[in-house]
Amino acid sequence: MLLTAILATAACSLAPGSVLDSGTQDNGGITVGYPARTVGLPGPIFGVFAPGAVRFSTTFTSDASNLGATNEGWVVQGDSLYYRTYSIDTMNEFVPGLPNLTQRIGGGWSNFSSLEVSQTTARTTAYGLRNDGTLVRWSVIGNTWRSTGSATGFAAVKSMALISKTATYDTFLANTRGGALYTIHIPTAASMKPIVKPVRTKTWQGFEKLLASKCGNYGTLLVGIDKDTKTAHTYAVGRANGTATVISHVSSSAGSYKAPVYFRWGSTPDIDPLNGE
């Protein structure tokens, strides 16, 4: 079946975000789309973080209105995890009197290299990759994080992008230092027993960051960022099906991707579906 038929969509897009050395939160350069296109995003938001403080970031949700937007997400700064929320007007400036908070959640994050949060209307589940290859899971209620399991064996993983979230499972696409691309399927049941399946066996080692968004009924728009070449590659990915998964290179953008931290801009949980598996 043709990939266009699998995706069954007129258009879809992904908005990369970045945190610059200055602490400015930016749009990452472009909105990438399928069919291939680039659309400019609003300009940078100054003063979101202290210069050089952020090590890595989760997806940030943006609840937009005619007056501006309220943005929120989690970042790791030094050894600590923080929840960041703020409101901006249509000129991307902070609005006096509206939320502008940086709340420390807890410490012990020096040995982690990445974090992502799966949010649905029913639950919020977080996953952190530790430097020893342990994938740790938490249940998040408000600003309370409760550990709900861990699994070893992920030391080769460079980056993970959430591609599916349902009431019963979360699924990531992950690339390794050896060049492989895998799905990591994690049931949300009490015991944490990830199911890992190969998708590709080589050529994916160059990406330091993977970002993903919904595309069509069962597809994913995937962006891989290569910080060495400052290049982003966009792929249309069919429904995850092991090595039979259909992947098509859509476009590339060179020379723009040089920020130390990247994340995805998403919408509020109830309208930010991911269904790549």
mmCIF file of C-alpha atoms in Angstrom:
data_model
loop_
_atom_site.group_PDB
_atom_site.id
_atom_site.type_symbol
_atom_site.label_atom_id
_atom_site.label_comp_id
_atom_site.label_asym_id
_atom_site.label_seq_id
_atom_site.Cartn_x
_atom_site.Cartn_y
_atom_site.Cartn_z
ATOM 1 C CA MET A 1 0.000 0.000 0.000
ATOM 2 C CA LEU A 2 1.272 3.502 -0.795
ATOM 3 C CA LEU A 3 2.401 5.570 2.182
ATOM 4 C CA THR A 4 0.010 8.339 1.166
ATOM 5 C CA ALA A 5 -2.841 5.871 1.477
ATOM 6 C CA ILE A 6 -1.605 4.715 4.872
ATOM 7 C CA LEU A 7 -1.434 8.269 6.184
ATOM 8 C CA ALA A 8 -4.771 9.178 4.571
ATOM 9 C CA THR A 9 -4.429 12.853 5.286
ATOM 10 C CA ALA A 10 -4.480 16.112 3.349
ATOM 11 C CA ALA A 11 -1.796 17.674 5.521
ATOM 12 C CA CYS A 12 -0.060 17.364 8.881
ATOM 13 C CA SER A 13 2.695 19.263 10.614
ATOM 14 C CA LEU A 14 5.163 19.269 13.485
ATOM 15 C CA ALA A 15 6.468 22.327 15.296
ATOM 16 C CA PRO A 16 10.006 21.822 16.675
ATOM 17 C CA GLY A 17 10.893 24.013 19.627
ATOM 18 C CA SER A 18 14.283 24.915 21.044
ATOM 19 C CA VAL A 19 15.934 26.454 24.083
ATOM 20 C CA LEU A 20 18.856 28.660 23.092
ATOM 21 C CA ASP A 21 22.040 29.265 25.095
ATOM 22 C CA SER A 22 20.530 32.589 26.159
ATOM 23 C CA GLY A 23 17.548 30.864 27.809
ATOM 24 C CA THR A 24 15.211 32.058 25.055
ATOM 25 C CA GLN A 25 12.535 29.554 24.086
ATOM 26 C CA ASP A 26 12.221 29.527 20.300
ATOM 27 C CA ASN A 27 10.216 27.825 17.584
ATOM 28 C CA GLY A 28 13.135 25.676 16.437
ATOM 29 C CA GLY A 29 13.229 27.342 13.046
ATOM 30 C CA ILE A 30 10.248 26.048 11.076
ATOM 31 C CA THR A 31 7.053 24.092 11.094
ATOM 32 C CA VAL A 32 7.623 20.996 8.993
ATOM 33 C CA GLY A 33 4.785 19.316 7.147
ATOM 34 C CA TYR A 34 3.549 16.494 4.971
ATOM 35 C CA PRO A 35 3.241 17.113 2.076
ATOM 36 C CA ALA A 36 6.638 18.815 2.368
ATOM 37 C CA ARG A 37 6.368 22.487 3.260
ATOM 38 C CA THR A 38 7.775 25.023 5.695
ATOM 39 C CA VAL A 39 5.700 27.620 7.511
ATOM 40 C CA GLY A 40 7.133 30.346 9.727
ATOM 41 C CA LEU A 41 6.172 30.384 13.386
ATOM 42 C CA PRO A 42 5.927 33.308 15.814
ATOM 43 C CA GLY A 43 9.245 34.721 16.977
ATOM 44 C CA PRO A 44 11.288 33.844 20.074
ATOM 45 C CA ILE A 45 10.120 34.221 23.674
ATOM 46 C CA PHE A 46 12.840 35.952 25.670
ATOM 47 C CA GLY A 47 13.594 35.352 29.338
ATOM 48 C CA VAL A 48 11.832 31.990 29.732
ATOM 49 C CA PHE A 49 14.906 30.392 31.340
ATOM 50 C CA ALA A 50 18.251 31.493 32.770
ATOM 51 C CA PRO A 51 21.101 31.389 30.216
ATOM 52 C CA GLY A 52 22.590 27.915 29.822
ATOM 53 C CA ALA A 53 20.422 26.402 32.547
ATOM 54 C CA VAL A 54 18.254 23.898 30.637
ATOM 55 C CA ARG A 55 19.768 20.475 29.926
ATOM 56 C CA PHE A 56 16.694 18.906 28.279
ATOM 57 C CA SER A 57 12.969 19.495 27.933
ATOM 58 C CA THR A 58 9.707 17.618 27.538
ATOM 59 C CA THR A 59 7.094 18.528 24.947
ATOM 60 C CA PHE A 60 5.654 21.957 25.785
ATOM 61 C CA THR A 61 1.907 22.402 25.378
ATOM 62 C CA SER A 62 0.544 25.717 24.169
ATOM 63 C CA ASP A 63 -3.062 26.690 24.900
ATOM 64 C CA ALA A 64 -3.636 29.524 22.449
ATOM 65 C CA SER A 65 -6.328 32.207 22.366
ATOM 66 C CA ASN A 66 -6.950 35.475 20.536
ATOM 67 C CA LEU A 67 -5.066 37.244 23.340
ATOM 68 C CA GLY A 68 -1.956 35.048 23.270
ATOM 69 C CA ALA A 69 -1.136 31.685 24.827
ATOM 70 C CA THR A 70 -0.342 29.823 28.024
ATOM 71 C CA ASN A 71 2.659 27.512 27.619
ATOM 72 C CA GLU A 72 3.715 24.773 30.006
ATOM 73 C CA GLY A 73 6.051 21.808 30.312
ATOM 74 C CA TRP A 74 8.889 20.261 32.312
ATOM 75 C CA VAL A 75 12.618 20.915 31.992
ATOM 76 C CA VAL A 76 15.716 19.615 33.729
ATOM 77 C CA GLN A 77 18.143 22.264 34.937
ATOM 78 C CA GLY A 78 21.284 20.947 36.586
ATOM 79 C CA ASP A 79 20.289 18.176 38.988
ATOM 80 C CA SER A 80 16.655 19.279 39.333
ATOM 81 C CA LEU A 81 13.354 18.876 37.503
ATOM 82 C CA TYR A 82 11.173 21.962 37.109
ATOM 83 C CA TYR A 83 7.642 22.662 35.940
ATOM 84 C CA ARG A 84 7.499 25.848 33.841
ATOM 85 C CA THR A 85 4.284 27.693 32.982
ATOM 86 C CA TYR A 86 3.793 31.207 31.667
ATOM 87 C CA SER A 87 1.341 33.360 29.713
ATOM 88 C CA ILE A 88 2.266 35.567 26.762
ATOM 89 C CA ASP A 89 0.420 38.060 24.591
ATOM 90 C CA THR A 90 0.337 38.100 20.783
ATOM 91 C CA MET A 91 3.734 39.855 20.750
ATOM 92 C CA ASN A 92 5.304 36.957 22.711
ATOM 93 C CA GLU A 93 5.751 39.092 25.826
ATOM 94 C CA PHE A 94 4.856 37.992 29.362
ATOM 95 C CA VAL A 95 1.464 39.211 30.584
ATOM 96 C CA PRO A 96 1.605 40.885 34.031
ATOM 97 C CA GLY A 97 -0.727 39.279 36.551
ATOM 98 C CA LEU A 98 -1.022 35.963 34.679
ATOM 99 C CA PRO A 99 0.877 32.773 35.573
ATOM 100 C CA ASN A 100 4.658 32.955 35.213
ATOM 101 C CA LEU A 101 6.021 30.174 37.401
ATOM 102 C CA THR A 102 9.106 27.978 37.616
ATOM 103 C CA GLN A 103 8.409 25.318 40.232
ATOM 104 C CA ARG A 104 11.039 22.831 41.372
ATOM 105 C CA ILE A 105 9.703 19.261 41.460
ATOM 106 C CA GLY A 106 12.741 17.414 42.803
ATOM 107 C CA GLY A 107 16.415 16.516 42.480
ATOM 108 C CA GLY A 108 18.453 13.515 41.386
ATOM 109 C CA TRP A 109 18.455 14.248 37.657
ATOM 110 C CA SER A 110 22.194 14.579 37.008
ATOM 111 C CA ASN A 111 22.371 11.016 35.693
ATOM 112 C CA PHE A 112 19.434 11.371 33.272
ATOM 113 C CA SER A 113 19.777 12.302 29.610
ATOM 114 C CA SER A 114 16.166 12.636 28.443
ATOM 115 C CA LEU A 115 12.575 12.944 29.620
ATOM 116 C CA GLU A 116 9.156 12.764 27.980
ATOM 117 C CA VAL A 117 5.651 13.010 29.405
ATOM 118 C CA SER A 118 2.618 11.220 27.960
ATOM 119 C CA GLN A 119 -0.531 13.215 28.732
ATOM 120 C CA THR A 120 -4.108 12.107 28.099
ATOM 121 C CA THR A 121 -7.372 13.259 29.631
ATOM 122 C CA ALA A 122 -7.164 10.281 32.023
ATOM 123 C CA ARG A 123 -3.487 10.180 33.061
ATOM 124 C CA THR A 124 -0.056 11.793 32.964
ATOM 125 C CA THR A 125 2.868 9.374 32.739
ATOM 126 C CA ALA A 126 6.538 10.367 32.555
ATOM 127 C CA TYR A 127 9.548 8.432 31.265
ATOM 128 C CA GLY A 128 13.187 9.275 31.940
ATOM 129 C CA LEU A 129 16.275 7.655 30.417
ATOM 130 C CA ARG A 130 19.141 7.297 32.877
ATOM 131 C CA ASN A 131 22.783 7.236 31.760
ATOM 132 C CA ASP A 132 23.198 3.593 32.832
ATOM 133 C CA GLY A 133 20.520 2.534 30.324
ATOM 134 C CA THR A 134 17.629 2.313 32.777
ATOM 135 C CA LEU A 135 14.247 3.604 31.601
ATOM 136 C CA VAL A 136 12.269 4.906 34.594
ATOM 137 C CA ARG A 137 8.522 5.555 34.700
ATOM 138 C CA TRP A 138 6.488 7.864 36.956
ATOM 139 C CA SER A 139 2.832 8.609 37.482
ATOM 140 C CA VAL A 140 2.330 12.384 37.657
ATOM 141 C CA ILE A 141 -0.500 13.897 39.690
ATOM 142 C CA GLY A 142 -0.201 17.661 39.928
ATOM 143 C CA ASN A 143 3.413 18.264 40.956
ATOM 144 C CA THR A 144 3.791 14.871 42.646
ATOM 145 C CA TRP A 145 5.850 12.280 40.783
ATOM 146 C CA ARG A 146 5.465 8.670 41.953
ATOM 147 C CA SER A 147 7.778 5.991 40.544
ATOM 148 C CA THR A 148 5.828 3.126 38.936
ATOM 149 C CA GLY A 149 8.626 0.982 37.559
ATOM 150 C CA SER A 150 11.844 0.761 35.601
ATOM 151 C CA ALA A 151 13.498 -1.408 32.967
ATOM 152 C CA THR A 152 17.152 -1.901 32.029
ATOM 153 C CA GLY A 153 18.820 -2.516 28.679
ATOM 154 C CA PHE A 154 18.503 0.871 26.972
ATOM 155 C CA ALA A 155 22.114 2.103 27.188
ATOM 156 C CA ALA A 156 22.452 2.267 23.382
ATOM 157 C CA VAL A 157 19.488 4.649 22.951
ATOM 158 C CA LYS A 158 20.327 8.191 21.756
ATOM 159 C CA SER A 159 16.804 9.642 21.559
ATOM 160 C CA MET A 160 13.172 8.616 22.060
ATOM 161 C CA ALA A 161 10.037 10.172 20.569
ATOM 162 C CA LEU A 162 6.551 9.357 21.811
ATOM 163 C CA ILE A 163 4.403 8.181 18.857
ATOM 164 C CA SER A 164 1.343 6.609 20.553
ATOM 165 C CA LYS A 165 -0.561 7.116 23.779
ATOM 166 C CA THR A 166 -3.767 5.331 24.823
ATOM 167 C CA ALA A 167 -5.462 4.337 28.048
ATOM 168 C CA THR A 168 -3.442 1.109 28.169
ATOM 169 C CA TYR A 169 -0.020 1.802 26.624
ATOM 170 C CA ASP A 170 2.595 4.283 25.396
ATOM 171 C CA THR A 171 4.894 3.670 22.421
ATOM 172 C CA PHE A 172 8.181 5.374 21.525
ATOM 173 C CA LEU A 173 10.380 5.369 18.441
ATOM 174 C CA ALA A 174 14.021 5.226 19.542
ATOM 175 C CA ASN A 175 17.285 5.386 17.617
ATOM 176 C CA THR A 176 20.537 3.876 18.858
ATOM 177 C CA ARG A 177 24.214 4.757 18.621
ATOM 178 C CA GLY A 178 24.660 1.725 16.385
ATOM 179 C CA GLY A 179 22.157 3.078 13.846
ATOM 180 C CA ALA A 180 19.090 0.975 14.599
ATOM 181 C CA LEU A 181 15.533 2.277 14.946
ATOM 182 C CA TYR A 182 13.165 0.526 17.366
ATOM 183 C CA THR A 183 9.683 0.807 18.790
ATOM 184 C CA ILE A 184 9.439 0.598 22.581
ATOM 185 C CA HIS A 185 5.898 -0.393 23.550
ATOM 186 C CA ILE A 186 5.163 0.101 27.266
ATOM 187 C CA PRO A 187 1.850 -1.090 28.788
ATOM 188 C CA THR A 188 0.574 1.218 31.513
ATOM 189 C CA ALA A 189 -0.223 -1.731 33.803
ATOM 190 C CA ALA A 190 1.414 -1.966 37.233
ATOM 191 C CA SER A 191 4.474 -3.908 36.078
ATOM 192 C CA MET A 192 6.747 -2.170 33.578
ATOM 193 C CA LYS A 193 7.615 -4.646 30.829
ATOM 194 C CA PRO A 194 8.593 -2.838 27.612
ATOM 195 C CA ILE A 195 8.225 -4.707 24.317
ATOM 196 C CA VAL A 196 11.039 -3.729 21.916
ATOM 197 C CA LYS A 197 10.790 -4.368 18.163
ATOM 198 C CA PRO A 198 13.275 -3.444 15.401
ATOM 199 C CA VAL A 199 12.054 -1.083 12.692
ATOM 200 C CA ARG A 200 15.349 -0.462 10.876
ATOM 201 C CA THR A 201 18.832 -1.897 11.543
ATOM 202 C CA LYS A 202 21.124 0.888 10.275
ATOM 203 C CA THR A 203 21.629 4.550 9.199
ATOM 204 C CA TRP A 204 19.737 6.185 12.121
ATOM 205 C CA GLN A 205 22.743 6.855 14.381
ATOM 206 C CA GLY A 206 23.223 10.492 13.330
ATOM 207 C CA PHE A 207 20.218 11.942 15.137
ATOM 208 C CA GLU A 208 20.696 13.387 18.626
ATOM 209 C CA LYS A 209 16.981 14.197 18.890
ATOM 210 C CA LEU A 210 13.799 12.630 17.501
ATOM 211 C CA LEU A 211 10.480 14.514 17.512
ATOM 212 C CA ALA A 212 7.108 13.109 16.439
ATOM 213 C CA SER A 213 3.500 14.153 15.868
ATOM 214 C CA LYS A 214 0.315 12.557 14.550
ATOM 215 C CA CYS A 215 -0.112 12.302 10.783
ATOM 216 C CA GLY A 216 -3.307 10.820 9.362
ATOM 217 C CA ASN A 217 -5.328 8.018 10.924
ATOM 218 C CA TYR A 218 -2.413 5.748 11.851
ATOM 219 C CA GLY A 219 0.746 7.598 10.874
ATOM 220 C CA THR A 220 3.507 9.716 12.345
ATOM 221 C CA LEU A 221 5.427 12.737 11.129
ATOM 222 C CA LEU A 222 8.981 12.223 12.429
ATOM 223 C CA VAL A 223 11.807 14.755 12.589
ATOM 224 C CA GLY A 224 15.381 13.692 13.276
ATOM 225 C CA ILE A 225 17.823 16.446 14.289
ATOM 226 C CA ASP A 226 21.529 15.961 13.593
ATOM 227 C CA LYS A 227 23.380 18.518 15.707
ATOM 228 C CA ASP A 228 26.747 17.718 14.096
ATOM 229 C CA THR A 229 25.563 18.832 10.652
ATOM 230 C CA LYS A 230 22.918 21.232 12.041
ATOM 231 C CA THR A 231 20.364 19.470 9.836
ATOM 232 C CA ALA A 232 16.807 18.229 10.397
ATOM 233 C CA HIS A 233 15.306 15.421 8.317
ATOM 234 C CA THR A 234 11.547 14.877 8.108
ATOM 235 C CA TYR A 235 9.954 11.466 7.541
ATOM 236 C CA ALA A 236 6.406 10.257 6.988
ATOM 237 C CA VAL A 237 6.048 7.013 8.939
ATOM 238 C CA GLY A 238 3.196 4.551 8.512
ATOM 239 C CA ARG A 239 1.628 2.598 11.358
ATOM 240 C CA ALA A 240 4.356 0.902 13.419
ATOM 241 C CA ASN A 241 4.682 -2.707 12.241
ATOM 242 C CA GLY A 242 8.231 -3.832 12.969
ATOM 243 C CA THR A 243 10.547 -4.017 9.974
ATOM 244 C CA ALA A 244 7.490 -3.783 7.677
ATOM 245 C CA THR A 245 6.870 -0.198 8.858
ATOM 246 C CA VAL A 246 6.793 2.118 5.835
ATOM 247 C CA ILE A 247 9.090 5.165 6.138
ATOM 248 C CA SER A 248 9.449 7.872 3.503
ATOM 249 C CA HIS A 249 11.912 10.770 3.601
ATOM 250 C CA VAL A 250 9.914 13.975 3.046
ATOM 251 C CA SER A 251 12.392 16.849 3.317
ATOM 252 C CA SER A 252 15.547 18.160 4.957
ATOM 253 C CA SER A 253 16.636 21.531 6.295
ATOM 254 C CA ALA A 254 20.334 22.296 6.681
ATOM 255 C CA GLY A 255 22.230 24.883 8.668
ATOM 256 C CA SER A 256 19.530 26.011 11.109
ATOM 257 C CA TYR A 257 19.563 23.387 13.842
ATOM 258 C CA LYS A 258 22.282 24.435 16.265
ATOM 259 C CA ALA A 259 20.455 24.950 19.584
ATOM 260 C CA PRO A 260 21.591 22.899 22.600
ATOM 261 C CA VAL A 261 18.035 21.749 23.470
ATOM 262 C CA TYR A 262 15.107 20.692 21.271
ATOM 263 C CA PHE A 263 11.515 19.706 22.069
ATOM 264 C CA ARG A 264 8.121 19.559 20.376
ATOM 265 C CA TRP A 265 5.416 22.193 20.654
ATOM 266 C CA GLY A 266 2.118 20.406 21.300
ATOM 267 C CA SER A 267 -1.450 21.345 22.068
ATOM 268 C CA THR A 268 -3.426 20.596 25.224
ATOM 269 C CA PRO A 269 -3.662 16.830 26.011
ATOM 270 C CA ASP A 270 -7.239 16.275 24.818
ATOM 271 C CA ILE A 271 -6.423 17.624 21.333
ATOM 272 C CA ASP A 272 -2.846 16.368 21.039
ATOM 273 C CA PRO A 273 -3.350 12.752 19.939
ATOM 274 C CA LEU A 274 -0.568 10.384 18.934
ATOM 275 C CA ASN A 275 -1.567 7.217 17.146
ATOM 276 C CA GLY A 276 1.457 5.800 15.357
ATOM 277 C CA GLU A 277 0.881 2.259 16.604
#
